[in-house]
mmCIF file of C-alpha atoms and ligand atoms in Angstrom:
data_model
loop_
_atom_site.group_PDB
_atom_site.id
_atom_site.type_symbol
_atom_site.label_atom_id
_atom_site.label_comp_id
_atom_site.label_asym_id
_atom_site.label_seq_id
_atom_site.Cartn_x
_atom_site.Cartn_y
_atom_site.Cartn_z
ATOM 1 C CA UNK A 1 -13.921 18.866 -44.247
ATOM 2 C CA UNK A 2 -17.270 17.732 -43.062
ATOM 3 C CA UNK A 3 -20.327 19.941 -42.676
ATOM 4 C CA UNK A 4 -23.266 19.553 -40.356
ATOM 5 C CA UNK A 5 -26.581 21.550 -40.011
ATOM 6 C CA UNK A 6 -26.680 24.049 -37.124
ATOM 7 C CA UNK A 7 -29.915 22.972 -35.681
ATOM 8 C CA UNK A 8 -32.992 25.049 -36.805
ATOM 9 C CA UNK A 9 -30.616 27.553 -38.454
ATOM 10 C CA UNK A 10 -30.474 25.346 -41.151
ATOM 11 C CA UNK A 11 -26.919 26.778 -41.711
ATOM 12 C CA UNK A 12 -24.383 24.314 -43.149
ATOM 13 C CA UNK A 13 -21.351 24.745 -40.987
ATOM 14 C CA UNK A 14 -17.933 23.129 -41.148
ATOM 15 C CA UNK A 15 -17.320 20.676 -38.302
ATOM 16 C CA UNK A 16 -14.192 22.441 -37.373
ATOM 17 C CA UNK A 17 -14.829 26.231 -36.763
ATOM 18 C CA UNK A 18 -12.700 28.973 -35.497
ATOM 19 C CA UNK A 19 -12.837 30.828 -32.111
ATOM 20 C CA UNK A 20 -11.180 33.916 -31.694
ATOM 21 C CA UNK A 21 -11.020 33.924 -28.191
ATOM 22 C CA UNK A 22 -9.669 31.627 -25.317
ATOM 23 C CA UNK A 23 -6.089 31.865 -24.250
ATOM 24 C CA UNK A 24 -4.799 32.675 -27.872
ATOM 25 C CA UNK A 25 -7.726 35.270 -28.867
ATOM 26 C CA UNK A 26 -6.665 35.132 -32.685
ATOM 27 C CA UNK A 27 -3.072 35.707 -31.798
ATOM 28 C CA UNK A 28 -3.490 38.690 -29.970
ATOM 29 C CA UNK A 29 -2.002 36.906 -26.982
ATOM 30 C CA UNK A 30 0.422 34.991 -28.782
ATOM 31 C CA UNK A 31 2.394 37.477 -30.686
ATOM 32 C CA UNK A 32 1.051 37.200 -34.051
ATOM 33 C CA UNK A 33 1.425 40.246 -36.435
ATOM 34 C CA UNK A 34 -1.530 41.369 -38.514
ATOM 35 C CA UNK A 35 -0.315 39.831 -41.507
ATOM 36 C CA UNK A 36 0.068 36.521 -39.674
ATOM 37 C CA UNK A 37 -3.344 37.079 -38.440
ATOM 38 C CA UNK A 38 -4.925 37.523 -41.691
ATOM 39 C CA UNK A 39 -2.691 34.301 -42.985
ATOM 40 C CA UNK A 40 -4.172 32.333 -40.166
ATOM 41 C CA UNK A 41 -7.982 33.179 -41.170
ATOM 42 C CA UNK A 42 -7.027 32.622 -44.704
ATOM 43 C CA UNK A 43 -5.715 29.140 -44.067
ATOM 44 C CA UNK A 44 -9.042 28.372 -42.203
ATOM 45 C CA UNK A 45 -10.842 29.261 -45.270
ATOM 46 C CA UNK A 46 -8.657 27.349 -47.452
ATOM 47 C CA UNK A 47 -9.353 24.239 -45.335
ATOM 48 C CA UNK A 48 -12.988 24.694 -45.617
ATOM 49 C CA UNK A 49 -13.543 26.424 -42.324
ATOM 50 C CA UNK A 50 -16.828 28.399 -42.683
ATOM 51 C CA UNK A 51 -17.740 29.313 -39.145
ATOM 52 C CA UNK A 52 -16.017 32.005 -36.911
ATOM 53 C CA UNK A 53 -16.964 32.979 -33.617
ATOM 54 C CA UNK A 54 -16.280 36.140 -31.888
ATOM 55 C CA UNK A 55 -17.390 38.455 -28.963
ATOM 56 C CA UNK A 56 -17.204 42.203 -27.928
ATOM 57 C CA UNK A 57 -15.135 40.744 -25.352
ATOM 58 C CA UNK A 58 -12.069 39.205 -27.384
ATOM 59 C CA UNK A 59 -10.005 42.157 -27.634
ATOM 60 C CA UNK A 60 -9.738 43.268 -31.159
ATOM 61 C CA UNK A 61 -10.964 39.966 -32.483
ATOM 62 C CA UNK A 62 -14.255 41.414 -34.080
ATOM 63 C CA UNK A 63 -12.024 44.159 -35.762
ATOM 64 C CA UNK A 64 -9.739 41.599 -37.062
ATOM 65 C CA UNK A 65 -12.417 39.089 -38.313
ATOM 66 C CA UNK A 66 -14.192 42.073 -39.941
ATOM 67 C CA UNK A 67 -10.815 43.086 -41.554
ATOM 68 C CA UNK A 68 -9.938 39.331 -42.952
ATOM 69 C CA UNK A 69 -13.321 38.339 -43.871
ATOM 70 C CA UNK A 70 -14.110 41.346 -45.915
ATOM 71 C CA UNK A 71 -11.954 39.826 -48.617
ATOM 72 C CA UNK A 72 -14.383 37.136 -49.237
ATOM 73 C CA UNK A 73 -18.040 37.342 -49.988
ATOM 74 C CA UNK A 74 -20.409 37.331 -46.943
ATOM 75 C CA UNK A 75 -22.364 34.308 -48.198
ATOM 76 C CA UNK A 76 -19.176 32.098 -47.794
ATOM 77 C CA UNK A 77 -19.183 31.928 -44.191
ATOM 78 C CA UNK A 78 -21.163 32.050 -40.899
ATOM 79 C CA UNK A 79 -20.118 34.652 -38.517
ATOM 80 C CA UNK A 80 -21.136 34.573 -34.742
ATOM 81 C CA UNK A 81 -20.518 37.009 -32.117
ATOM 82 C CA UNK A 82 -21.662 37.581 -28.556
ATOM 83 C CA UNK A 83 -23.016 40.519 -26.304
ATOM 84 C CA UNK A 84 -22.408 40.557 -22.608
ATOM 85 C CA UNK A 85 -25.326 41.205 -20.407
ATOM 86 C CA UNK A 86 -23.592 42.506 -17.269
ATOM 87 C CA UNK A 87 -21.307 45.487 -16.362
ATOM 88 C CA UNK A 88 -17.998 44.853 -14.988
ATOM 89 C CA UNK A 89 -19.311 45.276 -11.386
ATOM 90 C CA UNK A 90 -21.766 42.325 -11.887
ATOM 91 C CA UNK A 91 -25.061 44.535 -12.462
ATOM 92 C CA UNK A 92 -27.269 44.030 -15.323
ATOM 93 C CA UNK A 93 -26.740 45.907 -18.239
ATOM 94 C CA UNK A 94 -29.474 48.207 -19.690
ATOM 95 C CA UNK A 95 -31.386 47.174 -22.694
ATOM 96 C CA UNK A 96 -30.174 50.348 -24.258
ATOM 97 C CA UNK A 97 -26.520 49.512 -23.366
ATOM 98 C CA UNK A 98 -27.004 46.018 -24.924
ATOM 99 C CA UNK A 99 -28.445 47.628 -28.148
ATOM 100 C CA UNK A 100 -25.481 49.980 -28.412
ATOM 101 C CA UNK A 101 -23.218 47.210 -27.778
ATOM 102 C CA UNK A 102 -24.677 44.980 -30.774
ATOM 103 C CA UNK A 103 -24.647 48.023 -33.164
ATOM 104 C CA UNK A 104 -20.853 48.451 -32.309
ATOM 105 C CA UNK A 105 -20.104 44.863 -33.028
ATOM 106 C CA UNK A 106 -21.642 45.202 -36.387
ATOM 107 C CA UNK A 107 -19.396 48.237 -37.064
ATOM 108 C CA UNK A 108 -16.267 46.319 -35.854
ATOM 109 C CA UNK A 109 -17.249 43.414 -38.061
ATOM 110 C CA UNK A 110 -17.921 45.547 -40.950
ATOM 111 C CA UNK A 111 -21.246 44.366 -41.566
ATOM 112 C CA UNK A 112 -24.922 45.336 -41.410
ATOM 113 C CA UNK A 113 -26.132 41.729 -40.263
ATOM 114 C CA UNK A 114 -24.376 39.192 -38.422
ATOM 115 C CA UNK A 115 -25.355 35.505 -38.568
ATOM 116 C CA UNK A 116 -25.531 34.781 -34.893
ATOM 117 C CA UNK A 117 -25.909 37.036 -31.877
ATOM 118 C CA UNK A 118 -25.174 35.305 -28.566
ATOM 119 C CA UNK A 119 -25.741 36.561 -24.879
ATOM 120 C CA UNK A 120 -22.264 35.739 -23.722
ATOM 121 C CA UNK A 121 -21.766 33.649 -20.607
ATOM 122 C CA UNK A 122 -25.264 33.300 -19.501
ATOM 123 C CA UNK A 123 -25.710 32.280 -15.742
ATOM 124 C CA UNK A 124 -28.674 30.328 -14.861
ATOM 125 C CA UNK A 125 -29.613 32.928 -11.904
ATOM 126 C CA UNK A 126 -29.886 35.541 -14.419
ATOM 127 C CA UNK A 127 -31.841 33.733 -17.158
ATOM 128 C CA UNK A 128 -35.294 35.040 -16.532
ATOM 129 C CA UNK A 129 -33.869 38.603 -16.262
ATOM 130 C CA UNK A 130 -32.359 38.153 -19.628
ATOM 131 C CA UNK A 131 -35.233 36.735 -21.061
ATOM 132 C CA UNK A 132 -37.360 39.598 -20.046
ATOM 133 C CA UNK A 133 -34.923 42.361 -20.522
ATOM 134 C CA UNK A 134 -32.212 41.497 -23.103
ATOM 135 C CA UNK A 135 -33.810 39.098 -25.371
ATOM 136 C CA UNK A 136 -36.510 41.382 -26.494
ATOM 137 C CA UNK A 137 -33.486 43.819 -27.633
ATOM 138 C CA UNK A 138 -32.009 40.910 -29.647
ATOM 139 C CA UNK A 139 -35.638 40.221 -31.248
ATOM 140 C CA UNK A 140 -36.094 43.668 -32.320
ATOM 141 C CA UNK A 141 -32.805 43.846 -33.865
ATOM 142 C CA UNK A 142 -33.537 40.603 -35.603
ATOM 143 C CA UNK A 143 -36.740 42.049 -37.085
ATOM 144 C CA UNK A 144 -34.617 44.993 -38.225
ATOM 145 C CA UNK A 145 -32.479 42.688 -40.188
ATOM 146 C CA UNK A 146 -29.321 43.112 -38.023
ATOM 147 C CA UNK A 147 -29.320 39.579 -36.679
ATOM 148 C CA UNK A 148 -30.455 36.554 -38.207
ATOM 149 C CA UNK A 149 -30.253 33.860 -35.340
ATOM 150 C CA UNK A 150 -30.297 34.303 -31.500
ATOM 151 C CA UNK A 151 -28.053 32.055 -29.019
ATOM 152 C CA UNK A 152 -26.242 32.218 -26.004
ATOM 153 C CA UNK A 153 -22.985 30.836 -24.416
ATOM 154 C CA UNK A 154 -22.387 29.227 -21.191
ATOM 155 C CA UNK A 155 -19.404 30.141 -18.887
ATOM 156 C CA UNK A 156 -16.585 27.598 -19.769
ATOM 157 C CA UNK A 157 -15.317 27.253 -16.091
ATOM 158 C CA UNK A 158 -18.944 27.858 -14.707
ATOM 159 C CA UNK A 159 -21.970 25.636 -14.169
ATOM 160 C CA UNK A 160 -20.917 22.073 -15.183
ATOM 161 C CA UNK A 161 -24.224 20.547 -14.743
ATOM 162 C CA UNK A 162 -25.407 23.093 -17.480
ATOM 163 C CA UNK A 163 -27.923 24.730 -15.473
ATOM 164 C CA UNK A 164 -28.566 27.486 -18.100
ATOM 165 C CA UNK A 165 -28.654 25.058 -21.102
ATOM 166 C CA UNK A 166 -30.980 22.627 -19.510
ATOM 167 C CA UNK A 167 -33.271 25.708 -18.034
ATOM 168 C CA UNK A 168 -33.589 27.242 -21.395
ATOM 169 C CA UNK A 169 -34.310 24.146 -23.120
ATOM 170 C CA UNK A 170 -36.860 23.104 -20.731
ATOM 171 C CA UNK A 171 -38.336 26.506 -20.205
ATOM 172 C CA UNK A 172 -38.094 28.297 -23.833
ATOM 173 C CA UNK A 173 -36.736 26.083 -26.627
ATOM 174 C CA UNK A 174 -38.298 28.043 -29.184
ATOM 175 C CA UNK A 175 -36.341 31.494 -28.156
ATOM 176 C CA UNK A 176 -33.054 29.890 -28.878
ATOM 177 C CA UNK A 177 -31.587 28.924 -32.174
ATOM 178 C CA UNK A 178 -28.111 27.952 -30.732
ATOM 179 C CA UNK A 179 -26.309 27.370 -27.570
ATOM 180 C CA UNK A 180 -22.606 27.163 -27.219
ATOM 181 C CA UNK A 181 -21.352 24.883 -24.384
ATOM 182 C CA UNK A 182 -18.447 22.736 -23.450
ATOM 183 C CA UNK A 183 -18.422 19.000 -24.312
ATOM 184 C CA UNK A 184 -15.248 16.688 -24.289
ATOM 185 C CA UNK A 185 -13.344 13.962 -22.836
ATOM 186 C CA UNK A 186 -13.139 15.750 -19.171
ATOM 187 C CA UNK A 187 -16.523 17.545 -19.661
ATOM 188 C CA UNK A 188 -19.155 14.720 -20.536
ATOM 189 C CA UNK A 189 -21.953 16.007 -18.330
ATOM 190 C CA UNK A 190 -23.656 17.771 -21.327
ATOM 191 C CA UNK A 191 -24.422 14.187 -22.666
ATOM 192 C CA UNK A 192 -27.019 13.521 -19.645
ATOM 193 C CA UNK A 193 -29.544 16.100 -20.289
ATOM 194 C CA UNK A 194 -28.541 19.310 -22.300
ATOM 195 C CA UNK A 195 -27.279 17.626 -25.678
ATOM 196 C CA UNK A 196 -30.494 15.065 -25.718
ATOM 197 C CA UNK A 197 -32.829 18.219 -24.969
ATOM 198 C CA UNK A 198 -31.137 20.219 -27.666
ATOM 199 C CA UNK A 199 -31.625 17.270 -30.308
ATOM 200 C CA UNK A 200 -35.260 17.340 -29.298
ATOM 201 C CA UNK A 201 -35.733 20.908 -29.952
ATOM 202 C CA UNK A 202 -33.184 21.098 -32.883
ATOM 203 C CA UNK A 203 -31.306 23.721 -31.156
ATOM 204 C CA UNK A 204 -27.844 23.995 -32.860
ATOM 205 C CA UNK A 205 -24.979 23.260 -30.374
ATOM 206 C CA UNK A 206 -21.515 25.059 -30.809
ATOM 207 C CA UNK A 207 -18.894 23.331 -28.939
ATOM 208 C CA UNK A 208 -16.378 25.758 -27.109
ATOM 209 C CA UNK A 209 -13.146 25.267 -25.519
ATOM 210 C CA UNK A 210 -13.141 21.218 -26.195
ATOM 211 C CA UNK A 211 -9.448 20.961 -25.542
ATOM 212 C CA UNK A 212 -8.461 23.996 -23.261
ATOM 213 C CA UNK A 213 -7.250 24.192 -20.581
ATOM 214 C CA UNK A 214 -5.922 20.733 -19.249
ATOM 215 C CA UNK A 215 -5.649 18.640 -22.616
ATOM 216 C CA UNK A 216 -3.036 20.598 -24.293
ATOM 217 C CA UNK A 217 -0.800 20.683 -21.206
ATOM 218 C CA UNK A 218 0.313 17.462 -19.886
ATOM 219 C CA UNK A 219 1.503 18.783 -16.597
ATOM 220 C CA UNK A 220 -2.122 20.288 -15.935
ATOM 221 C CA UNK A 221 -3.649 17.247 -16.943
ATOM 222 C CA UNK A 222 -1.501 14.798 -14.646
ATOM 223 C CA UNK A 223 -2.320 17.114 -11.929
ATOM 224 C CA UNK A 224 -5.963 17.114 -12.672
ATOM 225 C CA UNK A 225 -6.217 13.434 -12.956
ATOM 226 C CA UNK A 226 -4.193 13.032 -9.455
ATOM 227 C CA UNK A 227 -6.570 15.660 -7.717
ATOM 228 C CA UNK A 228 -9.778 13.659 -9.060
ATOM 229 C CA UNK A 229 -8.067 10.277 -7.878
ATOM 230 C CA UNK A 230 -7.304 11.851 -4.155
ATOM 231 C CA UNK A 231 -10.895 13.305 -4.090
ATOM 232 C CA UNK A 232 -12.068 9.831 -5.087
ATOM 233 C CA UNK A 233 -13.980 11.227 -8.082
ATOM 234 C CA UNK A 234 -11.924 8.933 -10.468
ATOM 235 C CA UNK A 235 -11.000 5.281 -9.530
ATOM 236 C CA UNK A 236 -7.438 4.925 -8.162
ATOM 237 C CA UNK A 237 -6.739 1.986 -10.922
ATOM 238 C CA UNK A 238 -8.787 3.553 -13.497
ATOM 239 C CA UNK A 239 -5.677 5.367 -15.051
ATOM 240 C CA UNK A 240 -1.941 5.476 -14.952
ATOM 241 C CA UNK A 241 -0.325 8.430 -13.097
ATOM 242 C CA UNK A 242 2.145 9.387 -15.911
ATOM 243 C CA UNK A 243 0.300 10.055 -19.093
ATOM 244 C CA UNK A 244 -3.058 9.359 -17.959
ATOM 245 C CA UNK A 245 -4.973 9.470 -21.324
ATOM 246 C CA UNK A 246 -1.755 8.095 -23.475
ATOM 247 C CA UNK A 247 -3.591 5.130 -24.107
ATOM 248 C CA UNK A 248 -6.042 6.938 -26.443
ATOM 249 C CA UNK A 249 -2.973 7.532 -28.827
ATOM 250 C CA UNK A 250 -3.058 4.479 -31.215
ATOM 251 C CA UNK A 251 -3.996 3.787 -35.023
ATOM 252 C CA UNK A 252 -5.175 7.000 -36.392
ATOM 253 C CA UNK A 253 -4.907 8.967 -33.344
ATOM 254 C CA UNK A 254 -1.672 11.140 -33.215
ATOM 255 C CA UNK A 255 -2.232 12.636 -29.800
ATOM 256 C CA UNK A 256 -4.223 13.454 -26.747
ATOM 257 C CA UNK A 257 -5.184 16.531 -28.460
ATOM 258 C CA UNK A 258 -6.365 14.785 -31.673
ATOM 259 C CA UNK A 259 -8.436 12.412 -29.306
ATOM 260 C CA UNK A 260 -9.906 15.422 -27.731
ATOM 261 C CA UNK A 261 -11.221 16.871 -30.765
ATOM 262 C CA UNK A 262 -12.473 13.438 -32.252
ATOM 263 C CA UNK A 263 -14.483 13.114 -29.115
ATOM 264 C CA UNK A 264 -15.731 16.503 -28.888
ATOM 265 C CA UNK A 265 -17.352 16.072 -32.534
ATOM 266 C CA UNK A 266 -18.552 12.589 -31.593
ATOM 267 C CA UNK A 267 -22.224 13.177 -30.585
ATOM 268 C CA UNK A 268 -25.136 13.755 -32.714
ATOM 269 C CA UNK A 269 -26.490 16.866 -31.348
ATOM 270 C CA UNK A 270 -22.921 18.814 -32.094
ATOM 271 C CA UNK A 271 -22.874 20.700 -35.242
ATOM 272 C CA UNK A 272 -19.492 22.044 -34.777
ATOM 273 C CA UNK A 273 -16.226 22.254 -32.908
ATOM 274 C CA UNK A 274 -14.426 25.264 -32.122
ATOM 275 C CA UNK A 275 -10.705 25.539 -31.983
ATOM 276 C CA UNK A 276 -9.086 28.541 -30.631
ATOM 277 C CA UNK A 277 -5.688 27.943 -32.014
ATOM 278 C CA UNK A 278 -3.352 30.876 -33.223
ATOM 279 C CA UNK A 279 -0.805 28.262 -34.936
ATOM 280 C CA UNK A 280 -1.370 27.381 -38.420
ATOM 281 C CA UNK A 281 0.321 23.917 -37.690
ATOM 282 C CA UNK A 282 -1.899 23.285 -35.065
ATOM 283 C CA UNK A 283 -5.058 24.545 -37.037
ATOM 284 C CA UNK A 284 -3.986 21.877 -39.690
ATOM 285 C CA UNK A 285 -3.539 19.311 -37.127
ATOM 286 C CA UNK A 286 -6.864 20.007 -35.443
ATOM 287 C CA UNK A 287 -8.709 19.892 -38.996
ATOM 288 C CA UNK A 288 -6.834 16.590 -39.942
ATOM 289 C CA UNK A 289 -8.049 15.183 -36.514
ATOM 290 C CA UNK A 290 -11.612 15.803 -37.733
ATOM 291 C CA UNK A 291 -11.524 14.396 -40.746
ATOM 292 C CA UNK A 292 -12.617 11.195 -38.887
ATOM 293 C CA UNK A 293 -14.443 12.600 -35.899
ATOM 294 C CA UNK A 294 -14.792 9.419 -33.661
ATOM 295 C CA UNK A 295 -12.808 7.066 -31.559
ATOM 296 C CA UNK A 296 -12.912 3.406 -31.157
ATOM 297 C CA UNK A 297 -16.008 2.216 -29.288
ATOM 298 C CA UNK A 298 -14.044 0.725 -26.560
ATOM 299 C CA UNK A 299 -12.057 3.992 -26.235
ATOM 300 C CA UNK A 300 -15.166 5.848 -26.006
ATOM 301 C CA UNK A 301 -16.571 3.455 -23.432
ATOM 302 C CA UNK A 302 -13.526 3.642 -21.119
ATOM 303 C CA UNK A 303 -14.109 7.422 -21.240
ATOM 304 C CA UNK A 304 -17.670 7.512 -20.269
ATOM 305 C CA UNK A 305 -16.985 4.956 -17.348
ATOM 306 C CA UNK A 306 -14.116 7.092 -15.972
ATOM 307 C CA UNK A 307 -15.588 10.685 -16.604
ATOM 308 C CA UNK A 308 -19.071 10.435 -17.143
ATOM 309 C CA UNK A 309 -20.410 11.577 -13.873
ATOM 310 C CA UNK A 310 -18.202 14.408 -13.479
ATOM 311 C CA UNK A 311 -20.158 17.822 -13.380
ATOM 312 C CA UNK A 312 -17.483 20.445 -13.244
ATOM 313 C CA UNK A 313 -16.130 22.662 -15.944
ATOM 314 C CA UNK A 314 -12.456 22.413 -16.114
HETATM 315 N N1 NAP B 1 -18.145 31.199 -22.744
HETATM 316 C C1 NAP B 1 -18.011 31.703 -24.038
HETATM 317 O O1 NAP B 1 -18.656 32.352 -24.640
HETATM 318 C C2 NAP B 1 -16.961 30.946 -24.490
HETATM 319 C C3 NAP B 1 -16.037 30.269 -23.354
HETATM 320 C C4 NAP B 1 -14.539 29.505 -24.082
HETATM 321 C C5 NAP B 1 -14.642 29.455 -25.658
HETATM 322 N N2 NAP B 1 -15.496 30.177 -26.255
HETATM 323 C C6 NAP B 1 -15.133 30.111 -27.647
HETATM 324 O O2 NAP B 1 -14.798 28.945 -28.191
HETATM 325 C C7 NAP B 1 -13.566 29.135 -28.789
HETATM 326 C C8 NAP B 1 -12.615 27.735 -28.384
HETATM 327 O O3 NAP B 1 -12.249 27.648 -27.177
HETATM 328 P P1 NAP B 1 -10.865 27.867 -26.915
HETATM 329 O O4 NAP B 1 -10.096 28.935 -27.772
HETATM 330 O O5 NAP B 1 -10.611 27.535 -25.490
HETATM 331 O O6 NAP B 1 -10.257 26.645 -27.848
HETATM 332 P P2 NAP B 1 -9.497 25.137 -27.793
HETATM 333 O O7 NAP B 1 -9.117 24.630 -29.149
HETATM 334 O O8 NAP B 1 -10.176 24.208 -26.921
HETATM 335 O O9 NAP B 1 -7.997 25.718 -27.003
HETATM 336 C C9 NAP B 1 -7.083 26.356 -27.317
HETATM 337 C C10 NAP B 1 -5.896 26.258 -26.770
HETATM 338 O O10 NAP B 1 -5.437 25.061 -27.191
HETATM 339 C C11 NAP B 1 -4.179 25.243 -27.809
HETATM 340 N N3 NAP B 1 -4.051 24.185 -29.074
HETATM 341 C C12 NAP B 1 -5.255 24.141 -29.981
HETATM 342 N N4 NAP B 1 -4.815 23.353 -30.790
HETATM 343 C C13 NAP B 1 -3.673 22.714 -30.371
HETATM 344 C C14 NAP B 1 -2.855 21.782 -30.871
HETATM 345 N N5 NAP B 1 -3.118 21.162 -31.875
HETATM 346 N N6 NAP B 1 -1.597 21.487 -30.240
HETATM 347 C C15 NAP B 1 -1.058 22.183 -29.047
HETATM 348 N N7 NAP B 1 -2.015 23.235 -28.652
HETATM 349 C C16 NAP B 1 -3.361 23.326 -29.239
HETATM 350 C C17 NAP B 1 -4.201 26.720 -28.138
HETATM 351 O O11 NAP B 1 -2.933 27.297 -28.509
HETATM 352 P P3 NAP B 1 -2.253 27.614 -29.626
HETATM 353 O O12 NAP B 1 -2.576 28.994 -30.100
HETATM 354 O O13 NAP B 1 -0.689 27.584 -29.208
HETATM 355 O O14 NAP B 1 -2.495 26.500 -30.734
HETATM 356 C C18 NAP B 1 -4.878 27.234 -27.192
HETATM 357 O O15 NAP B 1 -4.251 27.630 -25.986
HETATM 358 C C19 NAP B 1 -13.108 30.375 -28.148
HETATM 359 O O16 NAP B 1 -11.992 31.160 -29.123
HETATM 360 C C20 NAP B 1 -14.237 31.077 -28.133
HETATM 361 O O17 NAP B 1 -14.669 31.588 -29.508
HETATM 362 C C21 NAP B 1 -16.515 30.797 -25.895
#
């Protein structure tokens, strides 16, 4: 396992990290028993993964991680969770609610202090309200020793031009220790502004959902590329209709998914790439893919030529 420094936090995090949300939600959506969930997390630790991401919004993931990780010492892993800043009806949560929500996360995680607390799915339209109303709550909790670092995540199907990350990095880079965003083969736009700004300000980037949704599903991938061709977003002759990314599979790249995880780590601003698998076999494959986190230069160039200007999260 390779390790990288997570920006100004100075934390040494594994290049592959484990995400307990997404479609699998630590096996809650794929039928894993508690014993199998514990085994999956234990396998992460055995493989050298030391960074775990969760949220109050991921079903029982906080409780499951709290249970499993209590078997190892707290200094052997980095734990990140998230709090929502909006109510279900779209109104802003009160600062008091955010504080109670963080306290409840700590209880579920079975800890007195969480390494990273992130505002969950920060939309650029709400950015200044969050900085005025919710950020001070997190800062106070940090001063009380309940949070070590403060960050936020973008919406993974939201603003493909990374408006919130760019806004945050341009207006208040000093406030944010980490940002979670999506960067991958079909989502390259962060390389334009968000990732260079993060590097400039030493803000740690956690890469989320680098594979989901289209890349693990050949039918969805084929449909997406075909739609982009019809819309003129991707040139007609740039990719074959069948197996459009199959050309990435050669030499030590065993699958399109392998290629996707490698590409997701192949930017200097990215400290860690989350995988949200619920399968031990997939986990092992993904860790193996990131033993060598790069693709051949010619393949990377072709990816950038074809997808580099697309600014939609898919
Ligand atoms: N806005 C936010 O805050 C936000 C948004 C999205 C994600 N996240 C975080 O980022 C984490 C990662 O995102 P994600 O869960 O979407 O992760 P992901 O690893 O990009 O995608 C997970 C999906 O890919 C499948 N998969 C993974 N490896 C595979 C392999 N080798 N072969 C075949 N299928 C494979 C998984 O199915 P199997 O279970 O069958 O392997 C699952 O359906 C989340 O868990 C969450 O912690 C945060």
